[in-house]
Every structure is written in C-alpha cells, then in structure tokens.
Tab-separated table of C-alpha atoms in Angstrom:
chain	number	residue	atom	x	y	z
A	1	MET	CA	-76.322	-60.217	-22.143
A	2	THR	CA	-74.233	-57.748	-24.111
A	3	ASP	CA	-70.692	-57.232	-22.929
A	4	ILE	CA	-69.647	-53.677	-22.246
A	5	ALA	CA	-66.300	-52.863	-23.804
A	6	ALA	CA	-64.022	-50.823	-21.545
A	7	ALA	CA	-62.747	-49.091	-24.692
A	8	SER	CA	-66.223	-47.704	-25.346
A	9	LEU	CA	-66.338	-45.943	-21.972
A	10	GLU	CA	-65.059	-42.507	-21.014
A	11	ILE	CA	-64.301	-41.012	-17.620
A	12	GLY	CA	-67.191	-38.850	-16.513
A	13	GLN	CA	-69.680	-40.573	-18.793
A	14	VAL	CA	-73.104	-41.103	-17.186
A	15	VAL	CA	-73.902	-44.799	-17.624
A	16	ALA	CA	-77.116	-45.036	-15.631
A	17	GLU	CA	-79.646	-42.964	-13.745
A	18	ALA	CA	-82.619	-43.937	-11.617
A	19	GLU	CA	-85.168	-42.613	-9.166
A	20	PHE	CA	-86.927	-44.556	-6.426
A	21	THR	CA	-89.513	-43.534	-3.869
A	22	LEU	CA	-89.080	-45.150	-0.477
A	23	SER	CA	-92.219	-45.451	1.612
A	24	ARG	CA	-92.693	-46.675	5.157
A	25	ASP	CA	-93.831	-49.939	3.540
A	26	SER	CA	-90.446	-50.211	1.782
A	27	LEU	CA	-88.706	-49.994	5.152
A	28	VAL	CA	-90.843	-52.728	6.708
A	29	ARG	CA	-90.217	-54.921	3.676
A	30	TYR	CA	-86.457	-54.340	3.927
A	31	ALA	CA	-86.504	-55.016	7.683
A	32	GLY	CA	-88.064	-58.417	7.045
A	33	ALA	CA	-85.815	-59.292	4.117
A	34	SER	CA	-82.589	-58.253	5.844
A	35	GLY	CA	-83.375	-59.138	9.453
A	36	ASP	CA	-82.577	-55.583	10.626
A	37	PHE	CA	-85.472	-54.887	12.992
A	38	ASN	CA	-84.099	-51.755	14.647
A	39	ALA	CA	-87.338	-49.920	15.521
A	40	ILE	CA	-86.000	-46.506	14.415
A	41	HIS	CA	-86.733	-47.735	10.873
A	42	TYR	CA	-90.477	-48.199	11.409
A	43	ARG	CA	-91.601	-46.405	14.594
A	44	ASP	CA	-91.498	-42.616	14.997
A	45	ASP	CA	-91.600	-42.873	18.803
A	46	ALA	CA	-88.537	-45.154	18.799
A	47	ALA	CA	-86.691	-42.757	16.467
A	48	GLN	CA	-87.655	-39.732	18.583
A	49	SER	CA	-86.547	-41.426	21.797
A	50	VAL	CA	-82.953	-41.367	20.474
A	51	GLY	CA	-83.165	-37.761	19.301
A	52	LEU	CA	-84.101	-38.299	15.654
A	53	PRO	CA	-86.885	-36.313	13.982
A	54	GLY	CA	-88.636	-39.511	12.866
A	55	VAL	CA	-88.244	-42.801	11.045
A	56	LEU	CA	-85.099	-43.155	8.900
A	57	ALA	CA	-84.380	-45.540	6.032
A	58	HIS	CA	-81.874	-48.314	6.793
A	59	GLY	CA	-78.471	-47.188	5.490
A	60	MET	CA	-78.104	-50.636	3.960
A	61	LEU	CA	-81.395	-50.175	2.089
A	62	THR	CA	-80.101	-46.940	0.557
A	63	MET	CA	-76.850	-48.728	-0.316
A	64	GLY	CA	-78.734	-51.682	-1.819
A	65	LEU	CA	-80.986	-49.414	-3.845
A	66	ALA	CA	-78.223	-47.120	-5.092
A	67	VAL	CA	-76.430	-49.890	-6.991
A	68	GLN	CA	-79.515	-51.049	-8.925
A	69	PRO	CA	-79.063	-48.823	-11.995
A	70	VAL	CA	-75.467	-50.079	-12.287
A	71	LEU	CA	-76.626	-53.706	-12.087
A	72	ASP	CA	-79.185	-53.070	-14.810
A	73	TRP	CA	-76.483	-51.452	-16.927
A	74	VAL	CA	-73.936	-54.297	-16.568
A	75	GLY	CA	-76.708	-56.894	-16.796
A	76	ASP	CA	-75.342	-59.223	-14.111
A	77	PRO	CA	-75.076	-58.646	-10.326
A	78	GLY	CA	-72.170	-61.127	-10.381
A	79	ARG	CA	-70.022	-58.556	-12.180
A	80	VAL	CA	-69.690	-56.442	-9.044
A	81	LEU	CA	-66.178	-56.915	-7.653
A	82	ASP	CA	-66.291	-54.282	-4.955
A	83	TYR	CA	-68.916	-51.886	-3.621
A	84	GLN	CA	-68.405	-49.298	-0.908
A	85	VAL	CA	-70.253	-46.334	0.543
A	86	ARG	CA	-70.012	-43.898	3.421
A	87	PHE	CA	-73.253	-43.025	5.201
A	88	THR	CA	-72.990	-39.253	5.322
A	89	ARG	CA	-76.581	-38.137	5.874
A	90	PRO	CA	-79.665	-39.933	7.221
A	91	VAL	CA	-82.695	-40.421	4.950
A	92	PRO	CA	-85.933	-39.499	6.767
A	93	VAL	CA	-88.990	-41.223	5.303
A	94	ASP	CA	-92.185	-39.216	5.636
A	95	THR	CA	-95.382	-41.161	6.408
A	96	ALA	CA	-97.284	-39.607	3.509
A	97	ASP	CA	-94.634	-38.569	0.973
A	98	GLY	CA	-91.883	-41.101	1.645
A	99	ALA	CA	-88.413	-40.160	0.366
A	100	ARG	CA	-87.383	-39.723	-3.248
A	101	VAL	CA	-83.896	-41.112	-3.880
A	102	ILE	CA	-82.139	-39.972	-7.055
A	103	ILE	CA	-79.117	-41.869	-8.358
A	104	VAL	CA	-76.636	-40.861	-11.055
A	105	ALA	CA	-73.880	-43.347	-11.994
A	106	LYS	CA	-70.761	-42.068	-13.784
A	107	VAL	CA	-67.530	-43.688	-14.897
A	108	GLY	CA	-64.921	-42.708	-12.293
A	109	ALA	CA	-61.925	-44.761	-13.424
A	110	LEU	CA	-61.092	-47.342	-16.078
A	111	ASP	CA	-58.767	-50.312	-16.243
A	112	VAL	CA	-58.250	-52.986	-18.897
A	113	ASP	CA	-61.144	-55.131	-17.709
A	114	THR	CA	-62.743	-53.204	-14.855
A	115	ALA	CA	-64.566	-49.912	-14.472
A	116	ARG	CA	-65.076	-47.908	-11.307
A	117	ILE	CA	-68.538	-46.395	-11.316
A	118	ASP	CA	-69.107	-43.474	-8.950
A	119	LEU	CA	-72.609	-42.945	-7.622
A	120	THR	CA	-74.173	-39.634	-6.686
A	121	VAL	CA	-77.142	-40.343	-4.447
A	122	THR	CA	-79.353	-37.468	-3.364
A	123	VAL	CA	-82.555	-36.910	-1.428
A	124	ASP	CA	-84.140	-33.431	-1.551
A	125	GLY	CA	-81.026	-32.138	-3.284
A	126	ALA	CA	-78.636	-33.284	-0.542
A	127	THR	CA	-76.075	-36.063	-0.983
A	128	VAL	CA	-76.764	-38.966	1.369
A	129	LEU	CA	-73.895	-41.323	0.485
A	130	GLY	CA	-70.227	-40.388	0.254
A	131	LYS	CA	-67.477	-42.171	-1.688
A	132	ALA	CA	-70.093	-44.453	-3.223
A	133	GLN	CA	-68.063	-46.547	-5.660
A	134	VAL	CA	-68.808	-49.768	-7.483
A	135	ARG	CA	-66.061	-51.669	-9.275
A	136	VAL	CA	-67.443	-53.900	-12.020
A	137	SER	CA	-65.834	-56.239	-14.520
A	138	VAL	CA	-66.226	-55.218	-18.153
A	139	ALA	CA	-65.081	-56.983	-21.278
B	1	MET	CA	-68.097	-46.540	28.735
B	2	THR	CA	-65.290	-46.530	26.196
B	3	VAL	CA	-64.393	-49.013	23.489
B	4	ASN	CA	-61.822	-51.543	24.672
B	5	PRO	CA	-58.617	-50.848	22.676
B	6	GLN	CA	-57.539	-54.467	23.207
B	7	LEU	CA	-60.247	-55.553	20.758
B	8	VAL	CA	-57.929	-54.708	17.858
B	9	GLY	CA	-56.802	-57.882	16.134
B	10	ARG	CA	-59.361	-60.032	17.925
B	11	VAL	CA	-60.728	-62.830	15.735
B	12	PHE	CA	-64.158	-64.224	16.557
B	13	PRO	CA	-65.192	-67.875	16.106
B	14	PRO	CA	-66.651	-68.725	12.676
B	15	THR	CA	-70.448	-68.470	12.555
B	16	GLU	CA	-72.676	-71.516	12.022
B	17	PRO	CA	-73.064	-72.216	8.273
B	18	TYR	CA	-75.771	-70.047	6.664
B	19	LEU	CA	-77.644	-71.819	3.850
B	20	VAL	CA	-78.562	-69.282	1.156
B	21	GLY	CA	-82.166	-69.944	0.137
B	22	ARG	CA	-83.578	-69.138	-3.283
B	23	GLU	CA	-86.726	-67.500	-1.889
B	24	LYS	CA	-84.645	-65.480	0.590
B	25	LEU	CA	-82.643	-64.091	-2.334
B	26	ARG	CA	-85.859	-63.197	-4.173
B	27	GLU	CA	-87.287	-61.559	-1.048
B	28	PHE	CA	-84.096	-59.542	-0.569
B	29	ALA	CA	-83.987	-58.600	-4.268
B	30	ARG	CA	-87.547	-57.238	-4.126
B	31	ALA	CA	-86.734	-55.299	-0.953
B	32	VAL	CA	-83.915	-53.395	-2.715
B	33	PHE	CA	-86.028	-52.746	-5.848
B	34	ALA	CA	-83.930	-55.108	-7.983
B	35	THR	CA	-85.133	-56.053	-11.435
B	36	SER	CA	-82.187	-58.162	-12.618
B	37	PRO	CA	-83.560	-61.461	-14.005
B	38	LEU	CA	-80.442	-63.264	-12.726
B	39	SER	CA	-81.584	-62.554	-9.159
B	40	LEU	CA	-85.231	-63.455	-9.732
B	41	ASP	CA	-85.500	-66.073	-12.489
B	42	VAL	CA	-83.634	-69.388	-12.097
B	43	ALA	CA	-83.746	-70.151	-15.820
B	44	ALA	CA	-82.155	-66.779	-16.625
B	45	ALA	CA	-79.439	-67.331	-13.998
B	46	ARG	CA	-78.655	-70.799	-15.401
B	47	ALA	CA	-78.598	-69.471	-18.955
B	48	ALA	CA	-75.941	-66.996	-17.792
B	49	GLY	CA	-73.814	-69.827	-16.397
B	50	TYR	CA	-74.779	-69.742	-12.700
B	51	SER	CA	-75.969	-72.805	-10.793
B	52	ASP	CA	-78.901	-70.869	-9.290
B	53	LEU	CA	-80.111	-67.323	-8.493
B	54	VAL	CA	-77.377	-64.712	-8.010
B	55	ALA	CA	-77.526	-62.660	-4.800
B	56	LEU	CA	-77.629	-58.870	-4.867
B	57	PRO	CA	-74.231	-57.486	-3.769
B	58	THR	CA	-75.528	-56.127	-0.463
B	59	PHE	CA	-77.177	-59.446	0.467
B	60	ALA	CA	-73.823	-60.345	2.068
B	61	VAL	CA	-74.846	-58.093	4.966
B	62	VAL	CA	-77.319	-60.759	6.117
B	63	VAL	CA	-74.426	-63.136	6.792
B	64	GLN	CA	-72.129	-60.375	8.049
B	65	GLU	CA	-74.798	-59.375	10.571
B	66	LEU	CA	-74.300	-62.699	12.393
B	67	THR	CA	-70.703	-61.683	13.075
B	68	LEU	CA	-71.560	-58.113	14.109
B	69	ARG	CA	-73.892	-59.589	16.713
B	70	GLN	CA	-70.923	-61.521	18.126
B	71	LEU	CA	-68.889	-58.330	18.321
B	72	LEU	CA	-71.640	-56.251	19.940
B	73	SER	CA	-72.380	-58.917	22.557
B	74	GLU	CA	-68.725	-59.447	23.484
B	75	PRO	CA	-68.683	-58.847	27.265
B	76	ASP	CA	-65.501	-56.740	27.315
B	77	SER	CA	-66.066	-54.787	24.053
B	78	GLY	CA	-67.059	-51.567	25.780
B	79	ILE	CA	-69.366	-50.861	22.819
B	80	ASP	CA	-72.695	-49.356	23.868
B	81	PHE	CA	-75.040	-50.449	21.065
B	82	SER	CA	-77.402	-47.503	21.675
B	83	ARG	CA	-74.526	-45.198	20.655
B	84	VAL	CA	-73.526	-47.045	17.501
B	85	VAL	CA	-74.013	-45.461	14.059
B	86	HIS	CA	-73.101	-47.209	10.812
B	87	GLY	CA	-70.263	-45.109	9.339
B	88	ASP	CA	-69.328	-46.934	6.178
B	89	GLN	CA	-69.667	-50.264	4.458
B	90	ARG	CA	-67.771	-52.211	1.845
B	91	PHE	CA	-68.091	-55.574	0.112
B	92	THR	CA	-65.128	-57.071	-1.754
B	93	PHE	CA	-65.997	-60.147	-3.811
B	94	THR	CA	-64.003	-63.098	-5.070
B	95	ARG	CA	-67.217	-64.487	-6.544
B	96	PRO	CA	-70.924	-63.688	-6.197
B	97	ILE	CA	-73.124	-65.489	-3.658
B	98	VAL	CA	-75.587	-67.910	-5.297
B	99	ALA	CA	-78.585	-69.790	-3.910
B	100	GLY	CA	-77.465	-73.071	-2.353
B	101	ASP	CA	-74.229	-71.623	-0.941
B	102	GLU	CA	-73.387	-72.559	2.637
B	103	LEU	CA	-71.553	-69.567	4.017
B	104	THR	CA	-69.449	-69.191	7.130
B	105	ALA	CA	-68.226	-65.805	8.364
B	106	THR	CA	-65.297	-64.880	10.572
B	107	LEU	CA	-64.968	-61.381	12.006
B	108	THR	CA	-61.681	-59.689	12.767
B	109	VAL	CA	-61.484	-56.298	14.459
B	110	ALA	CA	-59.206	-54.523	11.990
B	111	SER	CA	-58.790	-51.184	13.729
B	112	ILE	CA	-60.110	-48.787	16.343
B	113	LYS	CA	-59.537	-45.076	15.876
B	114	SER	CA	-60.531	-42.113	17.983
B	115	LEU	CA	-61.923	-39.038	16.304
B	116	GLY	CA	-63.303	-36.071	18.205
B	117	GLY	CA	-64.486	-38.106	21.185
B	118	HIS	CA	-65.956	-40.861	19.024
B	119	SER	CA	-64.497	-44.302	18.388
B	120	MET	CA	-64.432	-45.765	14.896
B	121	VAL	CA	-64.394	-49.540	15.020
B	122	THR	CA	-63.595	-51.261	11.721
B	123	ALA	CA	-64.703	-54.886	11.544
B	124	GLU	CA	-63.833	-57.170	8.644
B	125	SER	CA	-65.956	-60.274	8.161
B	126	SER	CA	-64.486	-62.813	5.784
B	127	ILE	CA	-67.202	-65.011	4.279
B	128	VAL	CA	-66.262	-68.374	2.784
B	129	GLY	CA	-68.196	-71.151	1.048
B	130	ALA	CA	-68.602	-74.812	2.058
B	131	ASP	CA	-65.264	-75.613	0.357
B	132	GLY	CA	-63.512	-72.953	2.455
B	133	GLY	CA	-62.921	-70.755	-0.588
B	134	HIS	CA	-63.288	-66.995	-0.151
B	135	VAL	CA	-66.548	-65.496	-1.432
B	136	VAL	CA	-66.727	-61.959	-0.059
B	137	THR	CA	-65.306	-59.778	2.682
B	138	ALA	CA	-67.775	-57.413	4.318
B	139	THR	CA	-66.201	-54.466	6.113
B	140	SER	CA	-68.112	-52.102	8.372
B	141	THR	CA	-66.963	-49.084	10.258
B	142	LEU	CA	-69.107	-48.520	13.313
B	143	VAL	CA	-69.003	-45.082	14.867
B	144	VAL	CA	-69.473	-45.291	18.625
B	145	ARG	CA	-70.476	-41.840	19.854
B	146	GLY	CA	-68.663	-40.658	22.941
B	147	ASP	CA	-70.331	-39.254	26.065
B	148	GLU	CA	-71.706	-35.785	25.448
C-alpha cells in the first residue's frame, strides 16, 4: 500500500468518486448481512402502511456504501478514525430501475497526520446524506 | 406517548460478547459493495500487519444494534418504535475491528432534546474488546416523531 502524504493534499481536492446502483436484491443482501430486517426495506406494502411511497434503502447501507471510494483511495479500512453522517433524505429503490447513488469525496480539512474527507452523496440530483465526513490517518 | 426524560444518563448492562466471524465480515463487506482486499483476503490483511480480516467501518453497527434493542425494549423508555427514524450516525475508532475480536457494547443515553414536537434521543454505545480496551464508539441519534 502506498502512503498518502498529507503535504500532497489540498483542501477542496477531489480524491475519489464512485457510482453504485442499488437494487431490491442489494437491500435483501444488506438486511441479511446486517441483521436489519425492518420490512420497509424489502416490502412495498410494509413501506406504504407507514406512509412511505415504497421500499427505501437502509440508511446504514447508504452510509456503508458512501465510504467505499475513500477506503479504496486510502487502501486500508483500518485508517478510518471517525465516520459520521446525517440521514437527510430517504433513498427509494425502484423495483425495475433501483437507485443510482453518486459519491464525490473531497478534502475538507487537513492536519499533520489526518485528513477530513467530505462526501457528497446524491440520488437523482438530490443530496441524501448531510455532514458526511470521514477522518482518515495519512502519512 | 412521550420519551421519558429520566432516560438521560442511563447506562445499560454490557451486551453478551459478540465473536466477530471472518465469513460474517466478508458477507458484510459484499453487502456494502466493498472491494478492499484487507476486508476480503486474509493473506492481504496479514501482509498489511493485521491478525485477520479488517471490518468495514460501518460493521460496528451490527454490535451496536444489540444495545439499541435494549434501549427500545426498556419498559419505561416511552419510545414508540413505529415512530422512530434514524437521524444521524457516527463511529469513532480507537482501532479497527478484526475477525476474531470478542466485542462487548455498553449503551449510555447521552441526551434527549425536543425539536418541533419530536424527540431526539442520542445513544452512545461504547464497544470494547476481550481485554476491555476501547475499539469504537457508535453514536446514533434517533428521532422519535411526536403525535400529529
């Protein structure tokens, strides 16, 4: 793994970008892996019974997905010191088309040996996570 | 039904130790579209200095969830689960979780705030290893919607 030198980074620099398509299958897979079996994440009738238009992605799936480009960039999931998000908008997952999640990761702040990476996460042009920040250790 | 303000500061009993399995970490990694070899390939993780596979950062929620269940089933909590929405989430690490860890989590209700008829309950779950050393703190804010 190559170490990333803090000195080589600049505030505002885009360090990683990624795009993922979530399908209903992705939600079932995440339900099993995480143990979150809330039916609003795989049954339209359950979602509609609580006033939602249809099945939504687990917020924690969106959070888990959004950090992937940063992990690939730093090369080691163990370099994450802190990761936080605010769930600002639900992510509906269409039966046929799924949901396309677009992630842009920029340097938000720099310290001697850490970098704060700010994530912009959008679906259909709307931001779905607020204050999405990952603090990682850099060389 | 309103959230019991006396919950603030309440500390729940530590959960039963959770043994982090290698295949569970792989399953979780695939579910969040991870491609990092350190989370999928034991040889790669060992070459990087870890004893076994490295968990994805949000895997900690699996252990945290055991504590949130304690909170939501507390008889006097006043929290109606059907009105709960996940507001925000944070993980603060001392070290990453690795396969083979035996983790124990202890939840503390850090704060309860009212905002426009809703209650915001912030729960901090401190997760430690078998040696008692801190691994990660998982913090959730649960928004409990008020009566319409």
